C-alpha cells in the first residue's frame, strides 16, 4: 500500500464465516482471547431479491481494444514471453430499482463458484485476481488477494517486502 496515499485501505475482518458444500467455518481474528461477543454476528437484513430490469450501458474499454489486448496476450504466451496473463474489463449496468449487494453477491457466487466474490467500497464483483484501474499513466489497485505472511520481526518483514518488490509474479 502507498503510505502517502489516502485511498489505500486494507480491511481485515474480525469475524469471517465461510460456507461451502453444506459445511461452515468460522475464523475470528483478534489480538486478545476470543469471547462470546466476538462470535455474535451482526443481524443482516437481506434485500427482497428484486433486481429490476438491468440495462447494460457498455464498458470503459473499447471493444476493439479488448480484442487487441486478448490477441497480444495469446501471442506473448505462444511465443514464450509470458506464462500467464490476467485481463479484465468492466461492464457498466444500471437499473431503476436499487441494487441489493446481498442479492448480487449470491448470484455472482452461483455463476462463478471458483472466484472470490466481493463488495468493497461500493465495488461488487467476482474475481480470481487482483483488481487494477488505469487512468492515464496512473495505475491504482484494490488489493483483494496476493499477500505474504508476516515475518517474526521488523527486519524479517522488510526482507519479505523487498522480496515481493523483486518478484516478477507479484509485480
PDB file of C-alpha atoms in Angstrom:
ATOM      1  CA  UNK A   1       0.000   0.000   0.000  1.00  0.00           C
ATOM      2  CA  UNK A   2       1.144   3.509  -0.717  1.00  0.00           C
ATOM      3  CA  UNK A   3       1.737   5.079   2.693  1.00  0.00           C
ATOM      4  CA  UNK A   4       1.388   8.558   1.139  1.00  0.00           C
ATOM      5  CA  UNK A   5      -1.983   7.823  -0.437  1.00  0.00           C
ATOM      6  CA  UNK A   6      -5.371   8.177   1.181  1.00  0.00           C
ATOM      7  CA  UNK A   7      -7.222   5.577  -0.928  1.00  0.00           C
ATOM      8  CA  UNK A   8      -5.178   2.540   0.132  1.00  0.00           C
ATOM      9  CA  UNK A   9      -7.174   0.696   2.728  1.00  0.00           C
ATOM     10  CA  UNK A  10      -6.927  -2.887   3.862  1.00  0.00           C
ATOM     11  CA  UNK A  11      -9.843  -4.215   5.858  1.00  0.00           C
ATOM     12  CA  UNK A  12      -9.158  -7.303   7.934  1.00  0.00           C
ATOM     13  CA  UNK A  13     -12.456  -8.738   9.128  1.00  0.00           C
ATOM     14  CA  UNK A  14     -12.755  -9.607  12.837  1.00  0.00           C
ATOM     15  CA  UNK A  15     -15.163 -12.430  12.046  1.00  0.00           C
ATOM     16  CA  UNK A  16     -15.145 -14.399   8.810  1.00  0.00           C
ATOM     17  CA  UNK A  17     -17.752 -17.051   8.020  1.00  0.00           C
ATOM     18  CA  UNK A  18     -17.181 -19.339   5.062  1.00  0.00           C
ATOM     19  CA  UNK A  19     -19.725 -21.866   3.793  1.00  0.00           C
ATOM     20  CA  UNK A  20     -19.209 -24.474   1.097  1.00  0.00           C
ATOM     21  CA  UNK A  21     -20.904 -27.786   0.330  1.00  0.00           C
ATOM     22  CA  UNK A  22     -23.003 -27.767   3.488  1.00  0.00           C
ATOM     23  CA  UNK A  23     -20.025 -27.089   5.800  1.00  0.00           C
ATOM     24  CA  UNK A  24     -19.203 -23.846   7.575  1.00  0.00           C
ATOM     25  CA  UNK A  25     -16.021 -22.390   9.057  1.00  0.00           C
ATOM     26  CA  UNK A  26     -15.744 -19.525  11.486  1.00  0.00           C
ATOM     27  CA  UNK A  27     -12.494 -17.572  11.735  1.00  0.00           C
ATOM     28  CA  UNK A  28     -12.029 -14.901  14.390  1.00  0.00           C
ATOM     29  CA  UNK A  29      -9.070 -12.551  14.067  1.00  0.00           C
ATOM     30  CA  UNK A  30      -8.233 -10.956  17.391  1.00  0.00           C
ATOM     31  CA  UNK A  31      -5.270  -9.738  19.395  1.00  0.00           C
ATOM     32  CA  UNK A  32      -6.818 -10.966  22.653  1.00  0.00           C
ATOM     33  CA  UNK A  33      -8.661 -14.079  23.830  1.00  0.00           C
ATOM     34  CA  UNK A  34     -11.896 -14.670  21.924  1.00  0.00           C
ATOM     35  CA  UNK A  35     -15.110 -14.072  23.871  1.00  0.00           C
ATOM     36  CA  UNK A  36     -18.764 -14.823  23.150  1.00  0.00           C
ATOM     37  CA  UNK A  37     -19.152 -11.203  21.989  1.00  0.00           C
ATOM     38  CA  UNK A  38     -16.612 -11.881  19.222  1.00  0.00           C
ATOM     39  CA  UNK A  39     -18.810 -14.681  17.911  1.00  0.00           C
ATOM     40  CA  UNK A  40     -22.037 -12.635  17.844  1.00  0.00           C
ATOM     41  CA  UNK A  41     -22.647 -11.887  14.186  1.00  0.00           C
ATOM     42  CA  UNK A  42     -24.449  -8.668  13.276  1.00  0.00           C
ATOM     43  CA  UNK A  43     -28.030  -9.067  12.125  1.00  0.00           C
ATOM     44  CA  UNK A  44     -28.217  -8.786   8.349  1.00  0.00           C
ATOM     45  CA  UNK A  45     -31.476  -7.928   6.681  1.00  0.00           C
ATOM     46  CA  UNK A  46     -31.321  -9.352   3.167  1.00  0.00           C
ATOM     47  CA  UNK A  47     -32.951  -7.473   0.355  1.00  0.00           C
ATOM     48  CA  UNK A  48     -36.105  -8.755  -1.243  1.00  0.00           C
ATOM     49  CA  UNK A  49     -34.123 -10.275  -4.098  1.00  0.00           C
ATOM     50  CA  UNK A  50     -35.582  -7.911  -6.668  1.00  0.00           C
ATOM     51  CA  UNK A  51     -33.073  -6.644  -9.156  1.00  0.00           C
ATOM     52  CA  UNK A  52     -35.328  -4.948 -11.660  1.00  0.00           C
ATOM     53  CA  UNK A  53     -34.559  -4.759 -15.319  1.00  0.00           C
ATOM     54  CA  UNK A  54     -30.809  -4.427 -15.729  1.00  0.00           C
ATOM     55  CA  UNK A  55     -29.675  -2.278 -18.609  1.00  0.00           C
ATOM     56  CA  UNK A  56     -26.158  -2.606 -19.971  1.00  0.00           C
ATOM     57  CA  UNK A  57     -24.536   0.727 -20.687  1.00  0.00           C
ATOM     58  CA  UNK A  58     -21.297  -0.702 -22.027  1.00  0.00           C
ATOM     59  CA  UNK A  59     -17.734  -0.827 -20.804  1.00  0.00           C
ATOM     60  CA  UNK A  60     -14.984   1.683 -20.274  1.00  0.00           C
ATOM     61  CA  UNK A  61     -12.781  -0.425 -22.590  1.00  0.00           C
ATOM     62  CA  UNK A  62     -13.383  -0.099 -26.320  1.00  0.00           C
ATOM     63  CA  UNK A  63     -14.346  -3.457 -27.849  1.00  0.00           C
ATOM     64  CA  UNK A  64     -11.577  -3.372 -30.461  1.00  0.00           C
ATOM     65  CA  UNK A  65      -9.037  -2.512 -27.749  1.00  0.00           C
ATOM     66  CA  UNK A  66     -10.205  -5.505 -25.689  1.00  0.00           C
ATOM     67  CA  UNK A  67      -9.933  -7.866 -28.665  1.00  0.00           C
ATOM     68  CA  UNK A  68      -6.460  -6.493 -29.423  1.00  0.00           C
ATOM     69  CA  UNK A  69      -5.347  -6.973 -25.779  1.00  0.00           C
ATOM     70  CA  UNK A  70      -6.514 -10.606 -25.808  1.00  0.00           C
ATOM     71  CA  UNK A  71      -4.747 -11.198 -29.142  1.00  0.00           C
ATOM     72  CA  UNK A  72      -1.480  -9.686 -27.848  1.00  0.00           C
ATOM     73  CA  UNK A  73      -1.676 -11.777 -24.660  1.00  0.00           C
ATOM     74  CA  UNK A  74      -2.201 -15.009 -26.609  1.00  0.00           C
ATOM     75  CA  UNK A  75       0.715 -14.191 -28.922  1.00  0.00           C
ATOM     76  CA  UNK A  76       3.014 -13.467 -25.937  1.00  0.00           C
ATOM     77  CA  UNK A  77       2.101 -16.780 -24.297  1.00  0.00           C
ATOM     78  CA  UNK A  78       2.628 -18.735 -27.531  1.00  0.00           C
ATOM     79  CA  UNK A  79       5.987 -17.012 -28.054  1.00  0.00           C
ATOM     80  CA  UNK A  80       7.091 -17.957 -24.543  1.00  0.00           C
ATOM     81  CA  UNK A  81       7.302 -14.328 -23.387  1.00  0.00           C
ATOM     82  CA  UNK A  82       4.638 -14.916 -20.723  1.00  0.00           C
ATOM     83  CA  UNK A  83       3.254 -17.894 -18.833  1.00  0.00           C
ATOM     84  CA  UNK A  84       0.093 -16.213 -17.619  1.00  0.00           C
ATOM     85  CA  UNK A  85      -1.753 -13.018 -18.460  1.00  0.00           C
ATOM     86  CA  UNK A  86      -4.724 -11.764 -16.499  1.00  0.00           C
ATOM     87  CA  UNK A  87      -7.043  -9.458 -18.410  1.00  0.00           C
ATOM     88  CA  UNK A  88     -10.234  -7.930 -17.111  1.00  0.00           C
ATOM     89  CA  UNK A  89     -12.798  -5.404 -18.183  1.00  0.00           C
ATOM     90  CA  UNK A  90     -15.801  -3.879 -16.575  1.00  0.00           C
ATOM     91  CA  UNK A  91     -19.441  -3.906 -17.576  1.00  0.00           C
ATOM     92  CA  UNK A  92     -21.413  -0.817 -16.653  1.00  0.00           C
ATOM     93  CA  UNK A  93     -25.065  -1.501 -15.782  1.00  0.00           C
ATOM     94  CA  UNK A  94     -27.966   0.321 -14.191  1.00  0.00           C
ATOM     95  CA  UNK A  95     -31.488  -0.337 -13.039  1.00  0.00           C
ATOM     96  CA  UNK A  96     -34.354   1.834 -11.831  1.00  0.00           C
ATOM     97  CA  UNK A  97     -34.583  -0.484  -8.798  1.00  0.00           C
ATOM     98  CA  UNK A  98     -31.626  -0.033  -6.401  1.00  0.00           C
ATOM     99  CA  UNK A  99     -29.186  -2.926  -6.467  1.00  0.00           C
ATOM    100  CA  UNK A 100     -29.096  -5.089  -3.353  1.00  0.00           C
ATOM    101  CA  UNK A 101     -25.494  -6.139  -2.686  1.00  0.00           C
ATOM    102  CA  UNK A 102     -26.503  -9.387  -0.924  1.00  0.00           C
ATOM    103  CA  UNK A 103     -28.586 -10.487  -3.922  1.00  0.00           C
ATOM    104  CA  UNK A 104     -25.799  -9.596  -6.342  1.00  0.00           C
ATOM    105  CA  UNK A 105     -23.240 -11.496  -4.257  1.00  0.00           C
ATOM    106  CA  UNK A 106     -25.464 -14.616  -4.146  1.00  0.00           C
ATOM    107  CA  UNK A 107     -25.925 -14.507  -7.916  1.00  0.00           C
ATOM    108  CA  UNK A 108     -22.219 -13.988  -8.549  1.00  0.00           C
ATOM    109  CA  UNK A 109     -21.329 -16.888  -6.209  1.00  0.00           C
ATOM    110  CA  UNK A 110     -23.746 -19.158  -8.112  1.00  0.00           C
ATOM    111  CA  UNK A 111     -22.429 -18.033 -11.516  1.00  0.00           C
ATOM    112  CA  UNK A 112     -18.706 -18.010 -10.644  1.00  0.00           C
ATOM    113  CA  UNK A 113     -18.148 -20.570  -7.865  1.00  0.00           C
ATOM    114  CA  UNK A 114     -14.347 -20.629  -8.214  1.00  0.00           C
ATOM    115  CA  UNK A 115     -13.969 -16.847  -7.917  1.00  0.00           C
ATOM    116  CA  UNK A 116     -13.737 -14.543  -4.937  1.00  0.00           C
ATOM    117  CA  UNK A 117     -16.934 -12.521  -4.753  1.00  0.00           C
ATOM    118  CA  UNK A 118     -16.560  -9.188  -3.057  1.00  0.00           C
ATOM    119  CA  UNK A 119     -18.276  -5.999  -2.019  1.00  0.00           C
ATOM    120  CA  UNK A 120     -15.626  -3.427  -1.177  1.00  0.00           C
ATOM    121  CA  UNK A 121     -16.068   0.347  -1.194  1.00  0.00           C
ATOM    122  CA  UNK A 122     -19.158   0.127  -3.422  1.00  0.00           C
ATOM    123  CA  UNK A 123     -17.498  -2.211  -5.921  1.00  0.00           C
ATOM    124  CA  UNK A 124     -19.283  -5.561  -6.326  1.00  0.00           C
ATOM    125  CA  UNK A 125     -17.794  -8.340  -8.399  1.00  0.00           C
ATOM    126  CA  UNK A 126     -16.204 -11.754  -8.785  1.00  0.00           C
ATOM    127  CA  UNK A 127     -12.521 -12.148  -9.490  1.00  0.00           C
ATOM    128  CA  UNK A 128      -9.791 -14.744  -9.119  1.00  0.00           C
ATOM    129  CA  UNK A 129      -7.144 -11.989  -9.265  1.00  0.00           C
ATOM    130  CA  UNK A 130      -6.043  -8.553  -8.132  1.00  0.00           C
ATOM    131  CA  UNK A 131      -8.155  -5.690  -9.470  1.00  0.00           C
ATOM    132  CA  UNK A 132      -6.460  -2.680 -11.005  1.00  0.00           C
ATOM    133  CA  UNK A 133      -7.567   0.570 -12.576  1.00  0.00           C
ATOM    134  CA  UNK A 134      -5.568   2.686 -15.013  1.00  0.00           C
ATOM    135  CA  UNK A 135      -6.314   6.350 -15.517  1.00  0.00           C
ATOM    136  CA  UNK A 136      -3.792   7.859 -17.917  1.00  0.00           C
ATOM    137  CA  UNK A 137      -0.328   6.995 -16.635  1.00  0.00           C
ATOM    138  CA  UNK A 138      -1.574   6.327 -13.089  1.00  0.00           C
ATOM    139  CA  UNK A 139      -2.359   2.766 -12.015  1.00  0.00           C
ATOM    140  CA  UNK A 140      -4.138   2.087  -8.740  1.00  0.00           C
ATOM    141  CA  UNK A 141      -5.253  -1.200  -7.285  1.00  0.00           C
ATOM    142  CA  UNK A 142      -7.767  -2.548  -4.848  1.00  0.00           C
ATOM    143  CA  UNK A 143      -5.881  -5.449  -3.320  1.00  0.00           C
ATOM    144  CA  UNK A 144      -8.125  -8.439  -2.620  1.00  0.00           C
ATOM    145  CA  UNK A 145      -5.518 -11.183  -2.824  1.00  0.00           C
ATOM    146  CA  UNK A 146      -1.791 -11.733  -3.207  1.00  0.00           C
ATOM    147  CA  UNK A 147      -0.383 -11.364   0.274  1.00  0.00           C
ATOM    148  CA  UNK A 148       2.696 -12.651   2.057  1.00  0.00           C
ATOM    149  CA  UNK A 149       2.902 -13.923   5.616  1.00  0.00           C
ATOM    150  CA  UNK A 150       4.448 -11.598   8.201  1.00  0.00           C
ATOM    151  CA  UNK A 151       7.943 -12.273   9.458  1.00  0.00           C
ATOM    152  CA  UNK A 152       8.939 -12.672  13.082  1.00  0.00           C
ATOM    153  CA  UNK A 153      10.182  -9.083  13.430  1.00  0.00           C
ATOM    154  CA  UNK A 154      10.596  -5.804  11.555  1.00  0.00           C
ATOM    155  CA  UNK A 155      13.799  -6.983   9.860  1.00  0.00           C
ATOM    156  CA  UNK A 156      12.102 -10.132   8.564  1.00  0.00           C
ATOM    157  CA  UNK A 157       9.110  -8.066   7.403  1.00  0.00           C
ATOM    158  CA  UNK A 158      11.450  -5.738   5.490  1.00  0.00           C
ATOM    159  CA  UNK A 159      13.180  -8.738   3.874  1.00  0.00           C
ATOM    160  CA  UNK A 160       9.810 -10.212   2.831  1.00  0.00           C
ATOM    161  CA  UNK A 161       8.673  -6.842   1.467  1.00  0.00           C
ATOM    162  CA  UNK A 162      11.863  -6.487  -0.558  1.00  0.00           C
ATOM    163  CA  UNK A 163      11.349  -9.994  -1.958  1.00  0.00           C
ATOM    164  CA  UNK A 164       7.818  -9.042  -3.059  1.00  0.00           C
ATOM    165  CA  UNK A 165       9.150  -5.921  -4.777  1.00  0.00           C
ATOM    166  CA  UNK A 166      11.668  -8.056  -6.725  1.00  0.00           C
ATOM    167  CA  UNK A 167       9.181 -10.796  -7.607  1.00  0.00           C
ATOM    168  CA  UNK A 168       8.233 -10.738 -11.302  1.00  0.00           C
ATOM    169  CA  UNK A 169       4.988 -12.570 -10.465  1.00  0.00           C
ATOM    170  CA  UNK A 170       3.896 -10.189  -7.719  1.00  0.00           C
ATOM    171  CA  UNK A 171       4.910  -7.078  -9.634  1.00  0.00           C
TER     172      UNK A 171
END
